mmCIF file of C-alpha atoms in Angstrom:
data_model
loop_
_atom_site.group_PDB
_atom_site.id
_atom_site.type_symbol
_atom_site.label_atom_id
_atom_site.label_comp_id
_atom_site.label_asym_id
_atom_site.label_seq_id
_atom_site.Cartn_x
_atom_site.Cartn_y
_atom_site.Cartn_z
ATOM 1 C CA MET N 2 33.076 231.824 82.230
ATOM 2 C CA HIS N 3 31.086 230.730 78.669
ATOM 3 C CA THR N 4 29.717 233.746 76.675
ATOM 4 C CA LEU N 5 26.394 233.307 75.400
ATOM 5 C CA THR N 6 26.180 233.477 71.413
ATOM 6 C CA ASP N 7 23.811 235.954 70.112
ATOM 7 C CA ASP N 8 21.403 232.657 68.798
ATOM 8 C CA GLU N 9 21.685 230.969 72.543
ATOM 9 C CA THR N 10 20.611 234.132 74.504
ATOM 10 C CA VAL N 11 17.460 234.415 72.458
ATOM 11 C CA SER N 12 16.276 231.434 72.717
ATOM 12 C CA CYS N 13 17.338 231.270 76.463
ATOM 13 C CA MET N 14 13.739 232.699 77.756
ATOM 14 C CA VAL N 15 12.745 231.732 81.276
ATOM 15 C CA PRO N 16 9.175 230.738 81.824
ATOM 16 C CA ILE N 17 7.613 232.639 84.229
ATOM 17 C CA PRO N 18 4.731 231.348 86.001
ATOM 18 C CA ALA N 19 1.121 232.924 86.757
ATOM 19 C CA GLY N 20 0.793 234.888 89.811
ATOM 20 C CA THR N 21 -0.177 238.344 91.591
ATOM 21 C CA VAL N 22 2.151 241.333 92.181
ATOM 22 C CA ASP N 23 1.527 244.791 94.141
ATOM 23 C CA LEU N 24 2.277 247.465 92.785
ATOM 24 C CA ARG N 25 2.607 251.385 93.920
ATOM 25 C CA ASP N 26 2.683 255.132 92.612
ATOM 26 C CA ASP N 27 4.014 257.106 95.416
ATOM 27 C CA ARG N 28 3.273 260.175 93.509
ATOM 28 C CA ARG N 29 -0.332 259.517 93.456
ATOM 29 C CA GLY N 30 -0.324 257.596 96.907
ATOM 30 C CA ALA N 31 -2.030 254.544 94.590
ATOM 31 C CA ARG N 32 -1.809 251.040 95.684
ATOM 32 C CA TRP N 33 -3.002 248.095 93.543
ATOM 33 C CA GLN N 34 -2.586 244.417 92.837
ATOM 34 C CA GLU N 35 -2.400 242.876 89.278
ATOM 35 C CA GLU N 36 -2.785 239.350 87.967
ATOM 36 C CA ILE N 37 0.206 238.138 85.626
ATOM 37 C CA GLU N 38 -0.333 235.599 83.129
ATOM 38 C CA PRO N 39 2.482 233.136 82.692
ATOM 39 C CA PHE N 40 5.578 234.671 80.067
ATOM 40 C CA LEU N 41 8.778 234.144 79.006
ATOM 41 C CA LEU N 42 11.248 236.363 79.973
ATOM 42 C CA ALA N 43 15.160 236.307 78.786
ATOM 43 C CA ARG N 44 17.746 235.175 81.362
ATOM 44 C CA HIS N 45 19.909 237.973 80.228
ATOM 45 C CA PRO N 46 19.324 241.657 79.095
ATOM 46 C CA VAL N 47 19.748 242.091 75.254
ATOM 47 C CA THR N 48 23.594 242.314 74.429
ATOM 48 C CA VAL N 49 25.874 244.148 71.996
ATOM 49 C CA GLY N 50 26.316 241.648 70.193
ATOM 50 C CA GLN N 51 23.038 240.800 69.962
ATOM 51 C CA HIS N 52 22.043 244.206 68.607
ATOM 52 C CA ARG N 53 24.903 244.055 65.804
ATOM 53 C CA ALA N 54 23.573 240.354 64.721
ATOM 54 C CA VAL N 55 20.136 241.768 64.615
ATOM 55 C CA THR N 56 20.172 245.072 62.876
ATOM 56 C CA GLY N 57 23.545 244.578 60.979
ATOM 57 C CA THR N 58 24.787 248.246 62.553
ATOM 58 C CA ASP N 59 28.056 248.998 64.681
ATOM 59 C CA ALA N 60 27.946 252.341 66.303
ATOM 60 C CA ASP N 61 31.247 251.276 68.270
ATOM 61 C CA PRO N 62 33.481 248.163 67.007
ATOM 62 C CA ALA N 63 35.609 249.228 70.186
ATOM 63 C CA VAL N 64 32.847 247.714 72.185
ATOM 64 C CA PRO N 65 32.383 243.737 73.412
ATOM 65 C CA ASP N 66 29.996 241.376 72.178
ATOM 66 C CA ALA N 67 28.758 240.236 75.183
ATOM 67 C CA LEU N 68 28.074 243.640 77.429
ATOM 68 C CA PRO N 69 24.334 244.241 77.737
ATOM 69 C CA LEU N 70 23.397 246.933 74.683
ATOM 70 C CA THR N 71 22.521 250.175 76.500
ATOM 71 C CA SER N 72 21.708 253.832 74.957
ATOM 72 C CA ILE N 73 18.857 252.681 73.215
ATOM 73 C CA SER N 74 15.904 254.963 73.494
ATOM 74 C CA TRP N 75 12.604 253.172 73.988
ATOM 75 C CA LEU N 76 10.955 253.874 70.305
ATOM 76 C CA ASP N 77 14.632 251.515 68.883
ATOM 77 C CA ALA N 78 13.750 249.136 71.741
ATOM 78 C CA VAL N 79 10.111 248.482 70.516
ATOM 79 C CA ASP N 80 11.581 248.346 66.762
ATOM 80 C CA LEU N 81 14.631 246.032 68.148
ATOM 81 C CA CYS N 82 12.241 243.500 69.645
ATOM 82 C CA ASN N 83 10.438 243.638 65.706
ATOM 83 C CA ARG N 84 13.774 242.863 64.795
ATOM 84 C CA PHE N 85 13.953 239.513 66.752
ATOM 85 C CA SER N 86 10.168 238.495 65.616
ATOM 86 C CA ALA N 87 11.622 239.052 61.990
ATOM 87 C CA ARG N 88 14.474 237.198 62.308
ATOM 88 C CA ALA N 89 12.671 234.581 64.637
ATOM 89 C CA GLY N 90 9.878 234.269 62.458
ATOM 90 C CA LEU N 91 7.561 235.211 64.804
ATOM 91 C CA ALA N 92 4.613 238.034 63.870
ATOM 92 C CA PRO N 93 5.961 241.557 65.367
ATOM 93 C CA VAL N 94 4.074 242.956 68.464
ATOM 94 C CA TYR N 95 4.682 246.377 67.867
ATOM 95 C CA SER N 96 3.138 249.271 65.057
ATOM 96 C CA HIS N 97 2.761 252.666 64.489
ATOM 97 C CA ASP N 98 -0.736 253.423 64.342
ATOM 98 C CA VAL N 99 -1.145 256.143 61.493
ATOM 99 C CA ARG N 100 -3.419 258.880 62.609
ATOM 100 C CA SER N 101 -1.565 259.459 65.927
ATOM 101 C CA GLY N 102 1.513 258.277 65.602
ATOM 102 C CA GLU N 103 1.829 256.478 68.504
ATOM 103 C CA VAL N 104 2.839 252.865 69.248
ATOM 104 C CA VAL N 105 0.684 250.054 68.975
ATOM 105 C CA ARG N 106 0.887 246.557 70.907
ATOM 106 C CA ASP N 107 -0.573 243.497 69.178
ATOM 107 C CA PRO N 108 -1.806 241.275 72.621
ATOM 108 C CA ASP N 109 -2.492 238.114 70.109
ATOM 109 C CA SER N 110 1.196 238.123 68.551
ATOM 110 C CA ASP N 111 3.639 235.423 69.473
ATOM 111 C CA GLY N 112 6.684 237.700 69.088
ATOM 112 C CA TYR N 113 9.137 239.553 70.952
ATOM 113 C CA ARG N 114 8.183 242.474 73.181
ATOM 114 C CA LEU N 115 9.243 244.820 76.238
ATOM 115 C CA PRO N 116 7.784 243.295 79.834
ATOM 116 C CA THR N 117 5.269 245.239 81.337
ATOM 117 C CA GLU N 118 6.137 247.055 84.673
ATOM 118 C CA ALA N 119 4.001 244.715 86.820
ATOM 119 C CA GLU N 120 5.368 241.420 84.569
ATOM 120 C CA TRP N 121 9.102 242.840 85.324
ATOM 121 C CA GLN N 122 8.916 243.540 89.064
ATOM 122 C CA TYR N 123 7.005 240.211 89.246
ATOM 123 C CA ALA N 124 9.582 238.669 87.623
ATOM 124 C CA CYS N 125 12.419 240.297 89.856
ATOM 125 C CA LYS N 126 11.068 239.249 92.963
ATOM 126 C CA ALA N 127 10.729 235.699 92.195
ATOM 127 C CA GLY N 128 8.228 234.703 95.174
ATOM 128 C CA THR N 129 10.404 236.862 97.508
ATOM 129 C CA THR N 130 9.188 239.639 99.316
ATOM 130 C CA GLY N 131 12.032 242.213 100.220
ATOM 131 C CA TYR N 132 12.870 245.295 98.325
ATOM 132 C CA ARG N 133 16.061 243.351 96.671
ATOM 133 C CA TYR N 134 16.171 238.975 95.938
ATOM 134 C CA GLY N 135 19.227 238.886 97.763
ATOM 135 C CA GLU N 136 22.403 240.817 99.142
ATOM 136 C CA ILE N 137 23.108 243.650 96.588
ATOM 137 C CA ASP N 138 26.761 243.228 96.142
ATOM 138 C CA ASP N 139 26.018 239.199 95.231
ATOM 139 C CA ILE N 140 23.401 240.107 92.693
ATOM 140 C CA ALA N 141 24.203 243.492 91.162
ATOM 141 C CA TRP N 142 26.342 246.312 89.735
ATOM 142 C CA TYR N 143 25.975 249.229 90.885
ATOM 143 C CA GLU N 144 27.853 252.662 91.976
ATOM 144 C CA GLY N 145 29.796 250.572 94.828
ATOM 145 C CA ASN N 146 31.482 247.795 93.038
ATOM 146 C CA SER N 147 30.981 249.012 89.276
ATOM 147 C CA GLY N 148 34.100 250.715 89.001
ATOM 148 C CA GLY N 149 31.982 253.120 87.027
ATOM 149 C CA ARG N 150 31.498 250.927 84.006
ATOM 150 C CA VAL N 151 29.108 248.472 82.276
ATOM 151 C CA HIS N 152 29.953 244.841 83.087
ATOM 152 C CA GLU N 153 29.351 241.581 80.860
ATOM 153 C CA SER N 154 25.843 240.464 82.484
ATOM 154 C CA GLY N 155 26.055 236.724 84.189
ATOM 155 C CA ALA N 156 28.828 237.373 86.453
ATOM 156 C CA LYS N 157 26.483 238.446 89.449
ATOM 157 C CA THR N 158 23.985 235.795 91.518
ATOM 158 C CA PRO N 159 20.574 235.374 89.804
ATOM 159 C CA ASN N 160 17.300 235.185 91.096
ATOM 160 C CA ALA N 161 15.149 232.354 92.241
ATOM 161 C CA TRP N 162 13.758 231.901 88.783
ATOM 162 C CA GLY N 163 17.151 232.344 86.945
ATOM 163 C CA LEU N 164 17.340 235.828 85.544
ATOM 164 C CA HIS N 165 20.910 237.948 85.802
ATOM 165 C CA ASP N 166 21.001 241.495 86.604
ATOM 166 C CA MET N 167 17.418 241.839 87.022
ATOM 167 C CA LEU N 168 18.762 244.896 89.723
ATOM 168 C CA GLY N 169 21.929 246.813 88.644
ATOM 169 C CA ASN N 170 24.272 246.770 85.452
ATOM 170 C CA VAL N 171 21.599 248.400 83.363
ATOM 171 C CA TRP N 172 18.259 249.765 83.948
ATOM 172 C CA GLU N 173 15.928 248.425 81.101
ATOM 173 C CA TRP N 174 12.838 249.807 79.547
ATOM 174 C CA CYS N 175 9.441 248.449 80.378
ATOM 175 C CA TRP N 176 6.043 249.247 78.013
ATOM 176 C CA ASP N 177 4.079 251.191 80.043
ATOM 177 C CA LEU N 178 3.655 255.026 80.573
ATOM 178 C CA TYR N 179 5.157 256.603 83.620
ATOM 179 C CA ASP N 180 2.201 259.185 84.250
ATOM 180 C CA GLU N 181 0.765 260.128 81.515
ATOM 181 C CA GLU N 182 -1.500 263.055 83.164
ATOM 182 C CA VAL N 183 2.192 264.787 84.445
ATOM 183 C CA TYR N 184 4.440 263.192 81.901
ATOM 184 C CA GLY N 185 2.762 262.852 78.674
ATOM 185 C CA ALA N 186 4.567 260.110 76.768
ATOM 186 C CA TYR N 187 7.423 259.539 78.865
ATOM 187 C CA ARG N 188 7.954 255.375 79.459
ATOM 188 C CA THR N 189 9.376 253.632 82.622
ATOM 189 C CA PHE N 190 12.143 251.828 83.287
ATOM 190 C CA ARG N 191 13.292 249.465 85.880
ATOM 191 C CA GLY N 192 15.904 247.731 87.526
ATOM 192 C CA GLY N 193 19.110 250.562 88.565
ATOM 193 C CA GLY N 194 22.266 250.684 86.593
ATOM 194 C CA TRP N 195 25.927 250.797 87.096
ATOM 195 C CA ALA N 196 25.833 254.405 87.861
ATOM 196 C CA GLU N 197 22.832 254.163 90.306
ATOM 197 C CA SER N 198 23.240 254.465 94.233
ATOM 198 C CA GLU N 199 22.470 251.300 96.478
ATOM 199 C CA ARG N 200 19.427 252.454 97.261
ATOM 200 C CA GLY N 201 18.051 253.247 93.244
ATOM 201 C CA CYS N 202 18.428 249.435 93.164
ATOM 202 C CA GLY N 203 15.169 247.733 94.420
ATOM 203 C CA ALA N 204 12.627 245.885 92.735
ATOM 204 C CA THR N 205 10.179 248.622 93.502
ATOM 205 C CA VAL N 206 11.986 251.648 92.139
ATOM 206 C CA ARG N 207 10.356 253.203 88.967
ATOM 207 C CA ARG N 208 12.306 255.905 86.521
ATOM 208 C CA ARG N 209 10.925 257.643 83.452
ATOM 209 C CA SER N 210 12.402 258.653 80.145
ATOM 210 C CA HIS N 211 11.115 260.521 76.893
ATOM 211 C CA PRO N 212 11.079 257.823 74.613
ATOM 212 C CA THR N 213 13.263 259.486 71.777
ATOM 213 C CA PHE N 214 16.106 259.507 74.769
ATOM 214 C CA ALA N 215 18.832 257.115 75.227
ATOM 215 C CA ILE N 216 21.045 256.706 78.232
ATOM 216 C CA ASP N 217 24.467 255.071 78.467
ATOM 217 C CA ASP N 218 23.167 252.845 81.688
ATOM 218 C CA LEU N 219 19.901 251.715 79.917
ATOM 219 C CA GLY N 220 18.887 248.775 77.825
ATOM 220 C CA LEU N 221 16.513 246.329 77.480
ATOM 221 C CA ARG N 222 15.267 242.971 78.577
ATOM 222 C CA LEU N 223 13.113 240.448 75.987
ATOM 223 C CA ALA N 224 9.662 239.037 76.724
ATOM 224 C CA ARG N 225 7.525 236.796 74.972
ATOM 225 C CA GLY N 226 4.152 236.056 75.962
ATOM 226 C CA VAL N 227 2.888 232.016 75.934
ATOM 227 C CA ARG N 228 0.326 230.849 73.791
#
């Protein structure tokens, strides 16, 4: 199997068409529909090799370049998006508000960013209507077939829009707060990981973590707006 290099992976952004997506929050019993503007989403999660190339750091030299990046906090993920933007000569999407200390997103920037929850779910489903876009063993690395470890992205069947590992292998950070009223600054992640049960790998599953926490089956996927 051909392993994508850093530059190939970053440039391999899939055009996602406009549409609508049905969302829900089971805690609040809320259901709503959101309009999705066209955007770009990476075919694969960010890899360890990309992280090494962009940051110049190497926390564990024994980890192969081709594996998806994990153990990255939400705050480090948005910083990494800005680093990808700088590398590509694009305007950064994120900045820190001096007064509040919060991360601010520039909606007019053309740089790399995290997808919103709505964008992520819409892209994951890729026009399908079920809980998953295929049979789980065909599309995802999860508790039942992963052997207790992360795998190189691209070995499983992609969804109809050519996106690999939207379910399974590594969870993926999204931009959104999970539930500010109850969980404060906690951010959302989606998709299921290599250690997740079969039930936990579905297009509508939502999880949360504090933006400073890093988890060993949680990574990210790059998005960009269309201008």
